[in-house]
CSV table of C-alpha atoms in Angstrom, one decimal:
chain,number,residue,atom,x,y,z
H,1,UNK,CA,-32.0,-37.3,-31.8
H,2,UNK,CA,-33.7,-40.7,-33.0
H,3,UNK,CA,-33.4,-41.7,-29.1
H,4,UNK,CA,-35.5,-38.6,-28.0
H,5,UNK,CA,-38.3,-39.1,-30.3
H,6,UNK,CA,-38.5,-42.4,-29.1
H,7,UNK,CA,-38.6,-41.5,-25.7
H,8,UNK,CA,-41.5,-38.9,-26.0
H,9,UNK,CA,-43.7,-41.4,-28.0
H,10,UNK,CA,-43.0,-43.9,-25.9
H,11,UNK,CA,-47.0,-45.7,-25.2
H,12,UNK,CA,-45.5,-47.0,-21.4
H,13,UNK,CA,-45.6,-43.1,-20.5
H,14,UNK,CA,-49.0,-41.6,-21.4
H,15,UNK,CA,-49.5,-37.6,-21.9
H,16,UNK,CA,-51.9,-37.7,-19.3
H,17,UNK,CA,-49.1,-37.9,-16.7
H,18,UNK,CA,-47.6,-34.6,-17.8
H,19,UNK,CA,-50.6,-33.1,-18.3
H,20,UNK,CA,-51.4,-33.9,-14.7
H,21,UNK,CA,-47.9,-32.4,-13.8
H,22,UNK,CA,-48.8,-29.3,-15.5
H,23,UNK,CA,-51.3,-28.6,-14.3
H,24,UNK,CA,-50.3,-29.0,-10.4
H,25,UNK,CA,-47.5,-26.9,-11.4
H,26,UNK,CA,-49.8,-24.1,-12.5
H,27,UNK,CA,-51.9,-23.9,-9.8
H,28,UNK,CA,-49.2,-24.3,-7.5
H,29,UNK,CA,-50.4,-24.5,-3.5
H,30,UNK,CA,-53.9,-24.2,-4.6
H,31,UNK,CA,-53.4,-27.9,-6.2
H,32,UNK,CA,-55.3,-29.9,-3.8
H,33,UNK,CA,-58.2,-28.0,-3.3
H,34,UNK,CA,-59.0,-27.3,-7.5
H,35,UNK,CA,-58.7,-31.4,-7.1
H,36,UNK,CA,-61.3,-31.2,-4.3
H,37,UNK,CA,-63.1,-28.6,-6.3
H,38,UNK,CA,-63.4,-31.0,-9.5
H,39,UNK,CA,-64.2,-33.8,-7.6
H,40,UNK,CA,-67.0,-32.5,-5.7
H,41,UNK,CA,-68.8,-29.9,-8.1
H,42,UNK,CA,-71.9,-30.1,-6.6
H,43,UNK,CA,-70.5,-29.7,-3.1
H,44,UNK,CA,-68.7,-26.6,-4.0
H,45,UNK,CA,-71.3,-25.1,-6.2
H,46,UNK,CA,-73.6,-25.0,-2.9
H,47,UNK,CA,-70.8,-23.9,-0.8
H,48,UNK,CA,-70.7,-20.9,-3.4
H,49,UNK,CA,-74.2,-20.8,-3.7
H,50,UNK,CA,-74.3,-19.7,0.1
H,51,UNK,CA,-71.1,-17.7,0.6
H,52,UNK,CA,-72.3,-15.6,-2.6
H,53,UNK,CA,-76.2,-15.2,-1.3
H,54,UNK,CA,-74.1,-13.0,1.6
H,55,UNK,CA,-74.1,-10.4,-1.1
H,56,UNK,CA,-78.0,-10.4,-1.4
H,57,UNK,CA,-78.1,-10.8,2.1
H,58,UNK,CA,-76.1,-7.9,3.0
H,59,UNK,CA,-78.5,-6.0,0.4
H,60,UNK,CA,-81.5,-7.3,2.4
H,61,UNK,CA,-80.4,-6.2,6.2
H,62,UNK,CA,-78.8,-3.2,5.0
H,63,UNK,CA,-81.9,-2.2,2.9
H,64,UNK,CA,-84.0,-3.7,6.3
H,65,UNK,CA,-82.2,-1.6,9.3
H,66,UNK,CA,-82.0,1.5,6.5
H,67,UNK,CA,-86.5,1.0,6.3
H,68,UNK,CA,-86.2,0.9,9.8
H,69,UNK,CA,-84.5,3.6,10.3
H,70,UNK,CA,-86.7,6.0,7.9
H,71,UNK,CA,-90.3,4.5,8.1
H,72,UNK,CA,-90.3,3.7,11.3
H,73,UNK,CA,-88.3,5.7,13.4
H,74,UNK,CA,-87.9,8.6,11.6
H,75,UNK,CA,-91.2,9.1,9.7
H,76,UNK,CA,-93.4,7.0,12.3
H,77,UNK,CA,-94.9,5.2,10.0
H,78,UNK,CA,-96.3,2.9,12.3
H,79,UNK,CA,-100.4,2.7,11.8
H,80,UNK,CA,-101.6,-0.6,11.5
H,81,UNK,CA,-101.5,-2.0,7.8
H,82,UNK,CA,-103.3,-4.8,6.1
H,83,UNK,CA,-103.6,-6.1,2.4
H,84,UNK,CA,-104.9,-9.3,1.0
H,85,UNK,CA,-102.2,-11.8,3.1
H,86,UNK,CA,-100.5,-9.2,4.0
H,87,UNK,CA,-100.8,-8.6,7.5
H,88,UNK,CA,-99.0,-5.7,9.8
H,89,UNK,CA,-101.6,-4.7,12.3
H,90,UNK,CA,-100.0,-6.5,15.3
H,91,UNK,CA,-99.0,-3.6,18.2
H,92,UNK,CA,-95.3,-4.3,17.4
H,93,UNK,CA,-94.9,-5.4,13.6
H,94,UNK,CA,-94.3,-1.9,12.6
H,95,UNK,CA,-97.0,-1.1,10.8
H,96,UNK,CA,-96.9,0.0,7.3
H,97,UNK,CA,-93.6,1.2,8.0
H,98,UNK,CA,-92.1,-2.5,8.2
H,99,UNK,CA,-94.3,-3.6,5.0
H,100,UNK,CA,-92.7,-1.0,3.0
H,101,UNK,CA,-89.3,-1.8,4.9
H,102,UNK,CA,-89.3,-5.6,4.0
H,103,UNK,CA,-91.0,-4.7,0.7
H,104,UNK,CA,-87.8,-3.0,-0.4
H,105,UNK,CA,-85.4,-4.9,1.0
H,106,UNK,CA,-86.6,-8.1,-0.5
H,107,UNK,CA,-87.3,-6.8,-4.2
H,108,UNK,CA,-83.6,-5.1,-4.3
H,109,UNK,CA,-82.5,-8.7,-2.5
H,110,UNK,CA,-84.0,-10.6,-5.3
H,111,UNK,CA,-82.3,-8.5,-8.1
H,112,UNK,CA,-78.8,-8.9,-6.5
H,113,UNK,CA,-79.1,-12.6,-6.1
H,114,UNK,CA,-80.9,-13.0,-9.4
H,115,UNK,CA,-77.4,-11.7,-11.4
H,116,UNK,CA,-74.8,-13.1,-8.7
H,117,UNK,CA,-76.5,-17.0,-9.2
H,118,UNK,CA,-76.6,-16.7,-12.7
H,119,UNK,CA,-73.6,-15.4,-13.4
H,120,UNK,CA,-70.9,-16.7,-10.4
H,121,UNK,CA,-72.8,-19.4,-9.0
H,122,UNK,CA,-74.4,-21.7,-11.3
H,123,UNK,CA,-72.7,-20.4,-14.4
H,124,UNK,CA,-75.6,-21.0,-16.2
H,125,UNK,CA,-75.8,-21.0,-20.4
H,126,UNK,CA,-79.6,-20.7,-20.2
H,127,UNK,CA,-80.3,-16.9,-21.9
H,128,UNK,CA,-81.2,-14.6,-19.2
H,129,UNK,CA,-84.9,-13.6,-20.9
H,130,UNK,CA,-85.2,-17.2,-20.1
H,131,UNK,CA,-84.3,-17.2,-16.7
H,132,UNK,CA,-85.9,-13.9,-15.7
H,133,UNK,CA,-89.1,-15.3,-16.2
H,134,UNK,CA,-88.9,-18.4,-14.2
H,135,UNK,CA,-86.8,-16.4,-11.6
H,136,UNK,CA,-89.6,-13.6,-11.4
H,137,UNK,CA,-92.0,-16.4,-10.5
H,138,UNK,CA,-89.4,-17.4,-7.5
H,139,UNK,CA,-88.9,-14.0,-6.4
H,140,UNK,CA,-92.8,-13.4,-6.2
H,141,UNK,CA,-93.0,-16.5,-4.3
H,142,UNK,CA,-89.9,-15.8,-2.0
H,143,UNK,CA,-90.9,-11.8,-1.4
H,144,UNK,CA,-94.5,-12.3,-0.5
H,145,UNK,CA,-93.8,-15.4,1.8
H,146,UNK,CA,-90.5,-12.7,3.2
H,147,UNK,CA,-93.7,-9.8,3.5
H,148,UNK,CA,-95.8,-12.3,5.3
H,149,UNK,CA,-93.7,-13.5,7.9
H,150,UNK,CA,-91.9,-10.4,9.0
H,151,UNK,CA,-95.1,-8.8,10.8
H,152,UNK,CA,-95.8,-11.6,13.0
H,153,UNK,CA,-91.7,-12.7,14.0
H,154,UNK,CA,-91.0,-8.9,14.7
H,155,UNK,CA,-94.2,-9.2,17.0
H,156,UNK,CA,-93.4,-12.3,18.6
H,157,UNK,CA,-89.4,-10.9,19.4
H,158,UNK,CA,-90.7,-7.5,20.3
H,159,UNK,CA,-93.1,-9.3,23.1
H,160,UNK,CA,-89.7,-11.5,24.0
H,161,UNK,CA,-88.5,-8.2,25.2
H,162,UNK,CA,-86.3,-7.4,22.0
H,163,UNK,CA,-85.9,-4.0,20.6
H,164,UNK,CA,-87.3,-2.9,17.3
H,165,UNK,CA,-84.1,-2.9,15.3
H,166,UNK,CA,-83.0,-6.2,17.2
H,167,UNK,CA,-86.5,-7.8,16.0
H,168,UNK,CA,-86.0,-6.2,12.7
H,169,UNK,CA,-82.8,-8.1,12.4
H,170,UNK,CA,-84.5,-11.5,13.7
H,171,UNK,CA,-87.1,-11.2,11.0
H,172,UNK,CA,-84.6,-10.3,8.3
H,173,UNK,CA,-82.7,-14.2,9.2
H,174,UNK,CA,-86.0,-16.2,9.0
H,175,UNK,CA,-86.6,-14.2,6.1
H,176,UNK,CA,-82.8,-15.6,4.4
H,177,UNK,CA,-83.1,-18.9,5.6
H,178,UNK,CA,-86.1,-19.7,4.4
H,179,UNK,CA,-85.2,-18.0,0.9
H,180,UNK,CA,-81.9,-20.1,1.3
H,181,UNK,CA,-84.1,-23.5,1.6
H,182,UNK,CA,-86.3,-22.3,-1.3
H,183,UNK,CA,-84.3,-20.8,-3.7
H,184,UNK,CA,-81.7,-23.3,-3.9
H,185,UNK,CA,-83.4,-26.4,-5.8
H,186,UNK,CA,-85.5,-24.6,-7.8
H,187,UNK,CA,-82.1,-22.3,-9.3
H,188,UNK,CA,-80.1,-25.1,-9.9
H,189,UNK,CA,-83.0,-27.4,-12.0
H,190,UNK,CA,-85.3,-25.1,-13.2
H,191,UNK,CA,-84.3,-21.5,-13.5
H,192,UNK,CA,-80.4,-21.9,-14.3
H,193,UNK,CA,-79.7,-25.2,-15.3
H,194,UNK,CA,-76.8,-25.7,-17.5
H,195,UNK,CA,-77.4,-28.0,-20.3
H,196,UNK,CA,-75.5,-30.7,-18.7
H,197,UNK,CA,-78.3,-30.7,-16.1
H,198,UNK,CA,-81.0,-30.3,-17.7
């Protein structure tokens, strides 16, 4: 009895060790990469960060060949339309059809990605009134620069001898890429910092 509480104090074998055994056990096969994971958090938060933006991006071309499909094929929606920087008279941007297309589809983008950053991505403890604010100010910046661009790529691929659902599609990339480039930095340090990072 004496000689096994000897052994477990013993200061030669530190708990770390079985702690460290433990915990391979319990995550079994998935051991080295949680090791990876812990050892590169900033690497895996942006790997997340852009395997969990598909969801918003999904939202955006399903939302984008849906527009399509109703405003400009269906309801011909197609006269020339132009507000403040907003600019959709080009013979093959759509018209106000693809405004109101890529209107949609990046205001119901930015509400996906708005709750599937802060809560799955960056994991952030800053209070959501807090970060709806700041992230409004990101998702005006990111939609009206998204409603800008659209009119003249869909142009420029229609006049490459694309389609209109093709150039639709086209627009709809530049469109996530860019938002991707954006979005990213100012998420992680100003909008959903945790308090470790701030």
């Amino acid at each position: 009895m004496t000689e096994n509480n000897t052994t477990t104090r013993n200061p030669e074998k530190p708990t770390s060790v079985s702690v460290k055994d433990n915990k391979e056990r319990y995550t079994g096969a998935l051991g080295p990469m949680r090791r990876w994971i812990d050892e590169h958090p900033n690497i895996w938060e942006f790997i997340l960060f852009n395997v969990l933006s598909n969801i918003s991006t999904a939202t955006r071309f399903i939302v984008a060949w849906i527009g399509t499909a109703v405003f400009v094929s269906a309801m011909g929606m197609t006269q020339p339309f132009s507000f403040l920087i907003f600019n959709y008279t080009a013979p093959n941007s759509n018209g106000l059809g693809g405004f109101l297309t890529f209107l949609f589809a990046e205001v119901l983008a930015q509400v996906v990605n708005f709750i599937v950053q802060m809560k799955w991505v960056f994991k952030s403890d800053s209070s959501f009134k807090d970060a709806a604010w700041k992230y409004a100010i990101l998702a005006i910046i990111v939609v009206v620069v998204n409603l800008v661009l659209p009119g003249y790529v869909t142009d420029m691929c229609v006049r490459w001898g694309m389609n209109v659902g093709l150039a639709s599609t086209v627009a709809t990339i530049v469109n996530t890429l860019l938002a991707v480039v954006v979005s990213y930095p100012l998420l992680k340090f100003w909008i959903m910092p945790k308090k470790s990072d701030k």
